[in-house]
PDB file of C-alpha atoms in Angstrom:
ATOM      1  CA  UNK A 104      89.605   3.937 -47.793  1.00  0.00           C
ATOM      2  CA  UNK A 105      89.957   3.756 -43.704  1.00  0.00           C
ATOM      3  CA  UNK A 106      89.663   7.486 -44.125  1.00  0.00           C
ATOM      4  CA  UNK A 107      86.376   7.555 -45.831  1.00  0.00           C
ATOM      5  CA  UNK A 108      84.818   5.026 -43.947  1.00  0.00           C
ATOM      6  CA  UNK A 109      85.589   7.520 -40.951  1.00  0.00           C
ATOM      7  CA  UNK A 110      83.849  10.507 -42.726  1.00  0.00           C
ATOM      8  CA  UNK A 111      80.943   8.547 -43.433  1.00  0.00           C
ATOM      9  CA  UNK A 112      80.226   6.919 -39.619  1.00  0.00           C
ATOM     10  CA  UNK A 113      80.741  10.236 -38.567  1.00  0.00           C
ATOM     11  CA  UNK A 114      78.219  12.272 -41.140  1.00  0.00           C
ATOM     12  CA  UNK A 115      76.002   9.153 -40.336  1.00  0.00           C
ATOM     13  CA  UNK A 116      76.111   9.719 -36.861  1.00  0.00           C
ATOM     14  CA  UNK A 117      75.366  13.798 -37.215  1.00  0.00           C
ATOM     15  CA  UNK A 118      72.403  12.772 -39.101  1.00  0.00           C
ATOM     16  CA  UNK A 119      71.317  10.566 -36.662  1.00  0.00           C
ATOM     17  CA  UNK A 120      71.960  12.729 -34.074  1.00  0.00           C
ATOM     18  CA  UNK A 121      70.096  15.555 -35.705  1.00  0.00           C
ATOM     19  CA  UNK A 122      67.098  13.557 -36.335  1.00  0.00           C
ATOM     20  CA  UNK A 123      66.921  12.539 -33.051  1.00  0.00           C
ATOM     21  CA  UNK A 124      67.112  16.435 -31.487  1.00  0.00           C
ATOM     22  CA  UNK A 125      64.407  16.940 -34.262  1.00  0.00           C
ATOM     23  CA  UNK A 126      62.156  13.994 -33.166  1.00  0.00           C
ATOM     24  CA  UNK A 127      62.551  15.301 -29.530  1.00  0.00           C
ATOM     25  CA  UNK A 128      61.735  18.721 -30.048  1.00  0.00           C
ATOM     26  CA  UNK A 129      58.697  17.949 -32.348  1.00  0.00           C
ATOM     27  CA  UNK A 130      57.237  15.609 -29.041  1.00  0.00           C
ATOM     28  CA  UNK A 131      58.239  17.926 -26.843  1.00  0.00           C
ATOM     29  CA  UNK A 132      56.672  21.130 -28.614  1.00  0.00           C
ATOM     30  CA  UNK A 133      53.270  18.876 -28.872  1.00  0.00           C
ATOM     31  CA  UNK A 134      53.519  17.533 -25.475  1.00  0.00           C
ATOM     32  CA  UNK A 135      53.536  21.059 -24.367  1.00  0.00           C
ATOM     33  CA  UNK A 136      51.026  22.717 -26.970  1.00  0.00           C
ATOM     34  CA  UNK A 137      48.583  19.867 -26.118  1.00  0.00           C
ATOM     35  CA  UNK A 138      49.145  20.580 -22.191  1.00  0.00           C
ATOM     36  CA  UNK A 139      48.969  24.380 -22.676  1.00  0.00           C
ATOM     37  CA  UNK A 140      45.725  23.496 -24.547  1.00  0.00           C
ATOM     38  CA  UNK A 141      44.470  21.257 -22.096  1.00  0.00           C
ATOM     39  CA  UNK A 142      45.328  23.567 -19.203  1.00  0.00           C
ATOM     40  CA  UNK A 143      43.381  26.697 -21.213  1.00  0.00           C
ATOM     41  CA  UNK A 144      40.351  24.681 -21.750  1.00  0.00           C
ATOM     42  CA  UNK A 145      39.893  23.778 -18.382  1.00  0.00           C
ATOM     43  CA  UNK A 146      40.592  27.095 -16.950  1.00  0.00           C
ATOM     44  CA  UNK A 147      37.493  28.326 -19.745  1.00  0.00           C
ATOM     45  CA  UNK A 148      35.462  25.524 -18.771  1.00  0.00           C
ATOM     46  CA  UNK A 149      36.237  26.507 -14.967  1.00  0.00           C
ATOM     47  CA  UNK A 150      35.274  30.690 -15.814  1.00  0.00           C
ATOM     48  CA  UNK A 151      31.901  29.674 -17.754  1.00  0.00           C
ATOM     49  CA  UNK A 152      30.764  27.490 -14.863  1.00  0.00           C
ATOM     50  CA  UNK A 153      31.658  30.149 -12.704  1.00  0.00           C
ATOM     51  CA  UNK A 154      30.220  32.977 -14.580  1.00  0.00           C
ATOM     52  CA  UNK A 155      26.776  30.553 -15.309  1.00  0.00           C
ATOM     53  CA  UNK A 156      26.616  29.952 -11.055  1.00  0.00           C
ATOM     54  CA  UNK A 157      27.140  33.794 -10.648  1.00  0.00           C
ATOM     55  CA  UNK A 158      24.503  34.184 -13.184  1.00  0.00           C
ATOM     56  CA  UNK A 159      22.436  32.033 -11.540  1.00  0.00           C
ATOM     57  CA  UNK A 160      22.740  33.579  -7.899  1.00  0.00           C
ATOM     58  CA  UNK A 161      22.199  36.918  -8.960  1.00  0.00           C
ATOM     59  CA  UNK A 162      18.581  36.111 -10.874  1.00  0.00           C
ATOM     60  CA  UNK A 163      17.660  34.299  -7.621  1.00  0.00           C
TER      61      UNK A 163
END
């Protein structure tokens, strides 16, 4: 009965543990998507104004 009890904490604790990794990784990927995101957005945003103030200059 000891035995089992023993198998059971232990699977319990894998699945806990695995959930946990899971959990992580899933923040962690979005964390970093919505930072690569943010990042790429800004660096457009940055080229069109750049591009528009070029634009700009060269019809003046």
């Amino acid at each position: 009965d000891n035995f089992f009890c023993n198998i059971c904490s232990s699977i319990f604790v894998i699945i806990l543990t695995i959930g946990v990794l899971i959990v992580y990784t899933t923040i962690g990927s979005t964390l970093h998507l919505g930072i690569i995101l943010k990042l790429h957005t800004s660096s457009n945003t940055s080229l069109l104004h750049l591009s528009s103030h070029s634009r700009l200059r060269a019809y003046c």
